[in-house]
Amino acid sequence: MIPTLPLSGVRVADFTRVLTGPFATMLLGDLGADVIKVEPPGGDDTRGWGPPFQMGEGGRESSYFLSVNRNKRSVILDLKAPAGLDAARALVAGSDVLVENFRPGTLDRLGLGWDALHAEFPRLIYATITGFGLSGPYRDRAGYDVVAQGMGGMMSYNGDVGGPPLRVGVAVADVFSGALITQAILAALYQREKTGVGTRVDVNLLESVISLGSSQVGRYLATGEVPVPVGNDHRSIVPYGTVRCGDGYVNIAVGNDALWRRFCAALELTELGADPRFATNEGRVEHRAALDARMVGALAAFTRQELMERLDVAGVPCGPVNDLAEVFADPHVQGRGVAVTVPHPTLGETTVTSPPWRFDGEALPVRRAPPTPGQHTAEVLAELGGGPDTR
C-alpha cells in the first residue's frame, strides 16, 4: 500500500444519488478523500434497485448500490428539517468539495446553492452534475442515461447494420459524466492551491454523450455525413471488430497494412494476402463486403484458442469476447486483483472491483465497504460537534 493516498486530507460532502454522482465520489474516495455520503431518510434510491440483492445474515444489499459506493461513509440527513439542514451546513463548512446532482435550483432553495456557499466558504469547490446543463431550454429537465444516449446521438450509430436504435449496455452517459466531473474536481483542487479560492465546475449528461461520440461526431462535423450503425465493425479500419471462428467470437484489430500481412501469414490466408484489392486499408474499406464474405469461411476452420494463439505469436492484437464469468476467471484479471473481498456490516463480506489506478506500481486499497444506510451518522455528527438529534 502506498504510504499516503493522493487525496488524503480532502473531505467531500457528497449530496449525490443513483449513479453519476456516486460513481464520481467513489473515485474520489478511492484516491483517499474522506467522502461523506448524505442520504435522505430511506437512503439512496439505488438501495432498492433489484433484484439482484446480495443476502447476508444481517440483511440484504442491492448489487447496484454496492457497485458504486465503496470507500465512503454514510449519514442520513433530512434536508427538509431544520436540524438536518443545520447538520448539512456544518458538513459543508468542514469540507473541501461539495458534489451534487439535484435538478438545477433545488439546493439554492435550501440555502445550499453555489452563490450562498461561495460567499460564506470561498475555498469550497462546488461540483454539479445535471442532465442538460445550468442554462438552455432543457435546463430543468431530469436527466437519465437512456434519455441522454438518445438525445446525444449515440443510439443512432450504435447497434447492428440496419437495426433499430440501440442503447449501450452500460450507462455510459452516467459513468462518463462521473469520470469527467472527477477530472474537473481534481483540476479545481489544483487551481485552488495556486489561487486559494474554490470554483464551481459542472458537467451534464447530454454534452458528455456528445463528447464521448469522439470520432463519430468528428466525422459528422467534418463531412456532414450522418453515421449509421455498423455493428462491431470500424468505419475506417478493416478488419477491425468481432469475427466468428469455429467455437466462439474473437475481436481483432488489424490497424495497419503491416498487421494485415502478418494476419494473413499467421492464418495461412495466402489468397487473401495476395489479392490487390485488400493490400491497403483504403482498399479493404472499399471492398469490405467482399473481404468479409471470404473471411467467414476461412476463420470458421479455427477454434477460438487456435486463432488467438496464432495471432498472438504474430503480434496481431486480438482478444476473446468474454462473458463476465470468463472475465473474472481470467488469470490476468485474477493476478491484477481486480475483484476485492472486504468485510461488510450486514453481509459479512462482499466483493467489489478495486480502484482502477496504480501509484508507483501499487494498487489503491478498498478502505471501506459500501456503507449501510446511515452507518456513520453518529460518528460524523460527533466530528461536526452535533448529535443524533440533528437528523
Short mmCIF file of C-alpha atoms in Angstrom, two decimals:
data_model
loop_
_atom_site.label_atom_id
_atom_site.label_comp_id
_atom_site.label_asym_id
_atom_site.label_seq_id
_atom_site.Cartn_x
_atom_site.Cartn_y
_atom_site.Cartn_z
CA MET A 1 0.00 0.00 0.00
CA ILE A 2 1.27 3.46 -0.83
CA PRO A 3 2.09 5.44 2.38
CA THR A 4 -0.20 8.41 1.74
CA LEU A 5 -3.16 8.35 -0.61
CA PRO A 6 -3.22 11.25 -3.12
CA LEU A 7 -6.37 12.92 -1.72
CA SER A 8 -5.72 12.15 1.93
CA GLY A 9 -6.97 15.11 3.98
CA VAL A 10 -9.59 16.17 1.44
CA ARG A 11 -13.18 15.95 2.63
CA VAL A 12 -16.05 15.59 0.15
CA ALA A 13 -19.65 16.38 1.04
CA ASP A 14 -21.49 14.01 -1.27
CA PHE A 15 -25.07 15.10 -1.96
CA THR A 16 -25.47 12.74 -4.94
CA ARG A 17 -27.56 9.69 -5.60
CA VAL A 18 -28.20 6.94 -8.14
CA LEU A 19 -25.16 6.56 -10.48
CA THR A 20 -23.36 9.56 -11.98
CA GLY A 21 -22.57 11.36 -8.74
CA PRO A 22 -21.92 8.24 -6.66
CA PHE A 23 -19.52 6.94 -9.33
CA ALA A 24 -17.63 10.24 -9.21
CA THR A 25 -17.44 10.39 -5.42
CA MET A 26 -16.39 6.73 -5.31
CA LEU A 27 -13.39 7.63 -7.48
CA LEU A 28 -12.54 10.49 -5.11
CA GLY A 29 -12.83 8.09 -2.18
CA ASP A 30 -10.60 5.60 -3.97
CA LEU A 31 -7.97 8.33 -4.24
CA GLY A 32 -8.08 8.87 -0.49
CA ALA A 33 -10.71 11.56 0.08
CA ASP A 34 -13.00 11.28 3.10
CA VAL A 35 -16.33 11.03 1.27
CA ILE A 36 -19.40 11.67 3.41
CA LYS A 37 -22.43 10.35 1.53
CA VAL A 38 -25.52 12.32 2.59
CA GLU A 39 -28.64 10.19 2.15
CA PRO A 40 -32.28 11.12 2.76
CA PRO A 41 -34.41 9.12 5.19
CA GLY A 42 -34.89 5.80 3.42
CA GLY A 43 -31.50 6.04 1.71
CA ASP A 44 -30.25 6.40 -1.85
CA ASP A 45 -32.82 5.23 -4.41
CA THR A 46 -30.48 2.53 -5.67
CA ARG A 47 -30.60 0.71 -2.33
CA GLY A 48 -33.97 -0.59 -3.52
CA TRP A 49 -32.98 -1.27 -7.13
CA GLY A 50 -33.17 -5.01 -7.53
CA PRO A 51 -33.11 -7.88 -7.80
CA PRO A 52 -30.37 -8.85 -7.67
CA PHE A 53 -29.60 -8.36 -4.00
CA GLN A 54 -26.73 -9.83 -2.04
CA MET A 55 -28.08 -11.61 1.01
CA GLY A 56 -26.44 -11.81 4.43
CA GLU A 57 -27.36 -12.67 7.98
CA GLY A 58 -27.82 -9.01 8.76
CA GLY A 59 -29.99 -8.19 5.76
CA ARG A 60 -29.71 -7.65 2.02
CA GLU A 61 -27.98 -5.07 -0.13
CA SER A 62 -28.60 -4.04 -3.73
CA SER A 63 -25.79 -5.11 -6.05
CA TYR A 64 -26.35 -1.85 -7.92
CA PHE A 65 -25.65 0.23 -4.80
CA LEU A 66 -22.66 -1.93 -3.86
CA SER A 67 -21.09 -1.35 -7.28
CA VAL A 68 -20.59 2.44 -6.92
CA ASN A 69 -20.29 3.24 -3.21
CA ARG A 70 -17.06 1.78 -1.84
CA ASN A 71 -14.71 3.98 0.21
CA LYS A 72 -17.45 6.23 1.65
CA ARG A 73 -19.16 6.96 4.95
CA SER A 74 -22.95 7.31 5.04
CA VAL A 75 -25.05 9.75 7.05
CA ILE A 76 -28.82 10.11 6.99
CA LEU A 77 -29.98 13.74 6.99
CA ASP A 78 -33.44 15.11 6.34
CA LEU A 79 -32.73 18.30 4.42
CA LYS A 80 -36.39 19.31 4.76
CA ALA A 81 -35.99 19.53 8.54
CA PRO A 82 -34.15 22.49 10.14
CA ALA A 83 -31.90 20.23 12.23
CA GLY A 84 -30.94 18.16 9.21
CA LEU A 85 -30.21 21.27 7.18
CA ASP A 86 -28.06 22.65 10.01
CA ALA A 87 -26.07 19.42 10.06
CA ALA A 88 -25.63 19.60 6.30
CA ARG A 89 -24.29 23.16 6.58
CA ALA A 90 -21.88 22.04 9.26
CA LEU A 91 -20.66 19.28 6.98
CA VAL A 92 -20.16 21.73 4.12
CA ALA A 93 -18.28 24.10 6.40
CA GLY A 94 -15.72 21.39 7.08
CA SER A 95 -15.45 20.14 3.51
CA ASP A 96 -13.19 20.93 0.57
CA VAL A 97 -15.60 19.74 -2.12
CA LEU A 98 -19.37 19.55 -2.46
CA VAL A 99 -20.78 17.29 -5.18
CA GLU A 100 -24.48 17.32 -6.08
CA ASN A 101 -26.73 16.08 -8.85
CA PHE A 102 -30.10 17.58 -7.95
CA ARG A 103 -32.22 19.37 -10.51
CA PRO A 104 -30.98 22.95 -11.02
CA GLY A 105 -32.23 25.24 -8.28
CA THR A 106 -33.04 22.56 -5.69
CA LEU A 107 -30.11 23.26 -3.39
CA ASP A 108 -30.46 27.01 -3.93
CA ARG A 109 -33.90 26.83 -2.33
CA LEU A 110 -32.34 25.11 0.69
CA GLY A 111 -29.63 27.73 1.08
CA LEU A 112 -27.00 25.26 -0.16
CA GLY A 113 -26.56 26.71 -3.65
CA TRP A 114 -23.29 27.91 -5.16
CA ASP A 115 -23.83 31.64 -4.66
CA ALA A 116 -24.66 31.39 -0.97
CA LEU A 117 -21.98 28.85 -0.11
CA HIS A 118 -19.23 30.51 -2.15
CA ALA A 119 -19.83 33.79 -0.33
CA GLU A 120 -19.56 32.03 3.04
CA PHE A 121 -16.93 29.41 2.19
CA PRO A 122 -14.80 30.84 -0.63
CA ARG A 123 -12.39 27.87 -0.68
CA LEU A 124 -15.19 25.37 -1.32
CA ILE A 125 -15.18 23.59 -4.69
CA TYR A 126 -18.76 23.11 -5.83
CA ALA A 127 -19.36 20.35 -8.39
CA THR A 128 -22.71 19.98 -10.14
CA ILE A 129 -23.94 17.21 -12.41
CA THR A 130 -27.16 17.75 -14.37
CA GLY A 131 -28.97 16.20 -17.29
CA PHE A 132 -28.69 19.17 -19.63
CA GLY A 133 -26.60 21.92 -18.04
CA LEU A 134 -27.27 25.04 -16.00
CA SER A 135 -28.67 27.04 -18.92
CA GLY A 136 -30.66 26.47 -22.08
CA PRO A 137 -34.23 25.36 -22.84
CA TYR A 138 -33.76 21.92 -21.26
CA ARG A 139 -32.19 23.19 -18.04
CA ASP A 140 -34.97 21.98 -15.75
CA ARG A 141 -35.44 18.54 -17.27
CA ALA A 142 -34.50 15.48 -15.23
CA GLY A 143 -31.56 13.64 -16.74
CA TYR A 144 -31.37 9.89 -17.19
CA ASP A 145 -28.77 7.85 -19.03
CA VAL A 146 -31.07 6.38 -21.66
CA VAL A 147 -32.51 9.81 -22.45
CA ALA A 148 -29.04 11.31 -22.83
CA GLN A 149 -27.81 8.45 -25.03
CA GLY A 150 -30.75 9.03 -27.36
CA MET A 151 -30.64 12.83 -27.43
CA GLY A 152 -26.85 12.89 -27.78
CA GLY A 153 -26.96 10.78 -30.95
CA MET A 154 -25.23 7.69 -29.55
CA MET A 155 -28.17 5.36 -30.07
CA SER A 156 -28.40 6.39 -33.74
CA TYR A 157 -24.96 4.99 -34.61
CA ASN A 158 -24.82 2.13 -32.10
CA GLY A 159 -26.16 -1.32 -32.96
CA ASP A 160 -26.38 -3.73 -35.85
CA VAL A 161 -26.42 -2.75 -39.52
CA GLY A 162 -29.99 -1.87 -40.47
CA GLY A 163 -31.17 -2.40 -36.91
CA PRO A 164 -33.16 -0.12 -34.60
CA PRO A 165 -31.52 2.44 -32.29
CA LEU A 166 -29.67 0.62 -29.51
CA ARG A 167 -28.62 1.81 -26.07
CA VAL A 168 -25.10 0.92 -24.98
CA GLY A 169 -25.46 -1.84 -22.39
CA VAL A 170 -23.63 0.11 -19.69
CA ALA A 171 -24.90 3.51 -18.52
CA VAL A 172 -22.10 5.30 -20.36
CA ALA A 173 -23.68 8.76 -20.08
CA ASP A 174 -23.75 8.42 -16.30
CA VAL A 175 -20.35 6.82 -15.90
CA PHE A 176 -18.53 9.11 -18.34
CA SER A 177 -20.14 12.19 -16.75
CA GLY A 178 -18.97 10.92 -13.37
CA ALA A 179 -15.43 10.49 -14.67
CA LEU A 180 -15.48 13.97 -16.24
CA ILE A 181 -16.68 15.70 -13.08
CA THR A 182 -14.00 13.89 -11.10
CA GLN A 183 -11.40 15.21 -13.52
CA ALA A 184 -12.79 18.73 -13.15
CA ILE A 185 -12.74 18.46 -9.34
CA LEU A 186 -9.09 17.40 -9.37
CA ALA A 187 -8.25 20.34 -11.63
CA ALA A 188 -10.17 22.69 -9.33
CA LEU A 189 -8.26 21.39 -6.29
CA TYR A 190 -5.01 22.08 -8.12
CA GLN A 191 -6.21 25.54 -9.12
CA ARG A 192 -7.15 26.30 -5.52
CA GLU A 193 -3.61 25.52 -4.44
CA LYS A 194 -2.50 28.40 -6.67
CA THR A 195 -5.32 30.89 -6.06
CA GLY A 196 -6.66 29.98 -2.62
CA VAL A 197 -10.20 30.20 -4.00
CA GLY A 198 -12.65 27.45 -4.88
CA THR A 199 -14.64 27.37 -8.08
CA ARG A 200 -17.79 25.83 -9.48
CA VAL A 201 -17.48 23.06 -12.03
CA ASP A 202 -20.37 21.43 -13.81
CA VAL A 203 -20.92 18.57 -16.23
CA ASN A 204 -24.10 17.39 -17.90
CA LEU A 205 -25.12 14.05 -19.37
CA LEU A 206 -26.10 15.32 -22.81
CA GLU A 207 -22.81 17.04 -23.60
CA SER A 208 -20.89 14.13 -22.08
CA VAL A 209 -22.54 11.78 -24.58
CA ILE A 210 -21.79 14.15 -27.45
CA SER A 211 -18.16 14.36 -26.30
CA LEU A 212 -17.96 10.60 -25.94
CA GLY A 213 -19.02 10.33 -29.59
CA SER A 214 -15.47 11.36 -30.47
CA SER A 215 -14.67 10.14 -33.98
CA GLN A 216 -18.33 9.74 -34.94
CA VAL A 217 -19.05 13.34 -34.02
CA GLY A 218 -15.84 14.50 -35.66
CA ARG A 219 -16.73 12.65 -38.85
CA TYR A 220 -20.13 14.35 -38.97
CA LEU A 221 -18.73 17.83 -38.26
CA ALA A 222 -16.09 17.40 -40.96
CA THR A 223 -18.25 15.89 -43.69
CA GLY A 224 -21.91 16.38 -42.80
CA GLU A 225 -22.31 12.63 -43.17
CA VAL A 226 -24.65 11.21 -40.51
CA PRO A 227 -23.16 7.94 -39.17
CA VAL A 228 -25.34 4.83 -39.05
CA PRO A 229 -24.84 1.58 -37.12
CA VAL A 230 -22.14 -0.75 -38.42
CA GLY A 231 -22.34 -3.39 -35.69
CA ASN A 232 -18.95 -4.22 -34.21
CA ASP A 233 -17.05 -3.13 -37.30
CA HIS A 234 -14.97 0.02 -37.59
CA ARG A 235 -15.94 2.62 -40.18
CA SER A 236 -12.39 3.43 -41.19
CA ILE A 237 -10.34 0.29 -40.44
CA VAL A 238 -10.81 -3.23 -41.89
CA PRO A 239 -10.65 -5.85 -40.49
CA TYR A 240 -11.30 -4.43 -37.05
CA GLY A 241 -14.02 -5.86 -34.84
CA THR A 242 -15.63 -9.16 -33.96
CA VAL A 243 -15.07 -12.28 -36.05
CA ARG A 244 -16.62 -15.69 -35.62
CA CYS A 245 -14.45 -18.77 -35.51
CA GLY A 246 -15.34 -22.43 -35.04
CA ASP A 247 -16.42 -22.25 -31.39
CA GLY A 248 -16.96 -18.60 -30.50
CA TYR A 249 -16.05 -14.99 -31.12
CA VAL A 250 -12.77 -13.11 -31.14
CA ASN A 251 -12.06 -9.41 -31.52
CA ILE A 252 -9.24 -8.46 -33.85
CA ALA A 253 -7.63 -5.10 -34.53
CA VAL A 254 -5.72 -5.04 -37.80
CA GLY A 255 -4.82 -1.39 -37.56
CA ASN A 256 -2.37 -1.05 -40.47
CA ASP A 257 -1.15 -2.76 -43.61
CA ALA A 258 1.83 -4.42 -41.90
CA LEU A 259 -0.57 -6.05 -39.43
CA TRP A 260 -2.74 -7.17 -42.35
CA ARG A 261 0.18 -9.00 -43.91
CA ARG A 262 1.04 -10.62 -40.57
CA PHE A 263 -2.61 -11.53 -40.06
CA CYS A 264 -2.77 -13.31 -43.41
CA ALA A 265 0.56 -15.08 -42.87
CA ALA A 266 -0.35 -16.25 -39.36
CA LEU A 267 -3.61 -17.79 -40.54
CA GLU A 268 -2.18 -19.06 -43.84
CA LEU A 269 -4.63 -16.93 -45.83
CA THR A 270 -2.33 -16.77 -48.84
CA GLU A 271 -5.03 -15.98 -51.36
CA LEU A 272 -6.43 -13.10 -49.32
CA GLY A 273 -2.98 -11.69 -48.70
CA ALA A 274 -2.20 -11.72 -52.42
CA ASP A 275 -5.45 -10.05 -53.51
CA PRO A 276 -4.55 -6.49 -54.63
CA ARG A 277 -7.98 -5.21 -53.56
CA PHE A 278 -7.07 -5.86 -49.93
CA ALA A 279 -3.43 -4.74 -49.95
CA THR A 280 -4.18 -1.37 -48.33
CA ASN A 281 -6.58 -0.35 -45.62
CA GLU A 282 -8.31 2.02 -48.05
CA GLY A 283 -8.89 -0.90 -50.39
CA ARG A 284 -10.13 -3.12 -47.57
CA VAL A 285 -12.61 -0.45 -46.51
CA GLU A 286 -13.80 -0.05 -50.11
CA HIS A 287 -14.17 -3.82 -50.58
CA ARG A 288 -15.31 -4.60 -47.04
CA ALA A 289 -18.25 -6.80 -48.11
CA ALA A 290 -16.11 -8.95 -50.39
CA LEU A 291 -13.43 -9.37 -47.74
CA ASP A 292 -15.94 -10.21 -45.01
CA ALA A 293 -17.57 -12.86 -47.20
CA ARG A 294 -14.23 -14.58 -47.80
CA MET A 295 -13.08 -14.35 -44.20
CA VAL A 296 -16.21 -16.06 -42.83
CA GLY A 297 -15.31 -19.45 -44.23
CA ALA A 298 -11.59 -19.07 -43.60
CA LEU A 299 -11.93 -18.26 -39.89
CA ALA A 300 -14.52 -20.98 -39.24
CA ALA A 301 -11.69 -23.52 -39.56
CA PHE A 302 -10.06 -22.28 -36.35
CA THR A 303 -11.10 -22.67 -32.74
CA ARG A 304 -11.05 -19.54 -30.65
CA GLN A 305 -7.92 -20.69 -28.85
CA GLU A 306 -6.12 -21.62 -32.08
CA LEU A 307 -6.96 -18.30 -33.66
CA MET A 308 -5.72 -16.27 -30.71
CA GLU A 309 -2.55 -18.32 -30.31
CA ARG A 310 -1.58 -17.78 -33.93
CA LEU A 311 -2.36 -14.07 -33.85
CA ASP A 312 -0.54 -13.60 -30.53
CA VAL A 313 2.62 -15.15 -31.97
CA ALA A 314 2.32 -12.87 -35.00
CA GLY A 315 1.79 -9.79 -32.84
CA VAL A 316 -1.69 -9.07 -34.18
CA PRO A 317 -3.89 -7.51 -31.47
CA CYS A 318 -6.74 -9.83 -30.54
CA GLY A 319 -8.80 -11.00 -27.61
CA PRO A 320 -11.73 -13.24 -26.78
CA VAL A 321 -15.28 -11.98 -26.38
CA ASN A 322 -15.78 -12.97 -22.74
CA ASP A 323 -18.83 -13.11 -20.56
CA LEU A 324 -18.28 -11.83 -17.02
CA ALA A 325 -17.71 -15.31 -15.62
CA GLU A 326 -14.86 -15.69 -18.09
CA VAL A 327 -13.57 -12.20 -17.26
CA PHE A 328 -13.18 -12.92 -13.57
CA ALA A 329 -11.79 -16.41 -14.22
CA ASP A 330 -9.08 -14.94 -16.45
CA PRO A 331 -5.65 -15.46 -14.82
CA HIS A 332 -4.54 -11.95 -15.80
CA VAL A 333 -7.60 -10.35 -14.18
CA GLN A 334 -7.12 -12.50 -11.09
CA GLY A 335 -3.42 -11.71 -10.96
CA ARG A 336 -4.14 -7.99 -11.08
CA GLY A 337 -6.53 -8.25 -8.13
CA VAL A 338 -9.46 -6.64 -9.95
CA ALA A 339 -12.00 -8.22 -7.57
CA VAL A 340 -11.53 -7.48 -3.86
CA THR A 341 -13.45 -9.05 -0.97
CA VAL A 342 -13.97 -6.77 2.03
CA PRO A 343 -15.80 -7.04 5.37
CA HIS A 344 -19.37 -5.68 5.39
CA PRO A 345 -21.53 -4.94 8.45
CA THR A 346 -24.67 -6.75 7.26
CA LEU A 347 -23.41 -9.15 4.60
CA GLY A 348 -20.39 -10.45 6.46
CA GLU A 349 -18.31 -9.70 3.40
CA THR A 350 -18.85 -8.51 -0.13
CA THR A 351 -16.78 -8.45 -3.30
CA VAL A 352 -16.26 -5.22 -5.23
CA THR A 353 -13.97 -4.11 -8.02
CA SER A 354 -10.71 -2.49 -7.00
CA PRO A 355 -9.80 1.13 -7.77
CA PRO A 356 -8.57 1.23 -11.38
CA TRP A 357 -5.25 3.05 -10.83
CA ARG A 358 -1.75 2.18 -9.70
CA PHE A 359 0.60 4.64 -7.99
CA ASP A 360 4.27 3.68 -8.09
CA GLY A 361 3.05 0.25 -9.10
CA GLU A 362 0.87 -0.10 -6.02
CA ALA A 363 -2.88 -0.69 -6.09
CA LEU A 364 -5.07 1.69 -4.10
CA PRO A 365 -6.92 -0.05 -1.27
CA VAL A 366 -10.61 -0.55 -0.73
CA ARG A 367 -10.60 1.01 2.73
CA ARG A 368 -14.33 0.81 3.32
CA ALA A 369 -17.06 -1.46 2.03
CA PRO A 370 -20.13 0.31 0.61
CA PRO A 371 -21.88 1.61 3.74
CA THR A 372 -25.25 0.65 5.14
CA PRO A 373 -27.83 3.47 5.35
CA GLY A 374 -26.67 5.99 7.94
CA GLN A 375 -23.92 3.68 9.16
CA HIS A 376 -21.69 6.61 10.09
CA THR A 377 -24.29 9.23 11.07
CA ALA A 378 -23.42 9.33 14.76
CA GLU A 379 -19.68 9.20 14.02
CA VAL A 380 -19.75 12.06 11.52
CA LEU A 381 -22.12 14.24 13.55
CA ALA A 382 -19.86 13.84 16.56
CA GLU A 383 -16.94 15.03 14.43
CA LEU A 384 -19.03 18.05 13.44
CA GLY A 385 -19.88 18.80 17.06
CA GLY A 386 -23.52 17.74 16.85
CA GLY A 387 -25.55 14.76 17.96
CA PRO A 388 -28.13 12.29 16.64
CA ASP A 389 -30.98 14.78 17.20
CA THR A 390 -29.65 16.89 14.31
CA ARG A 391 -31.09 14.42 11.85
#
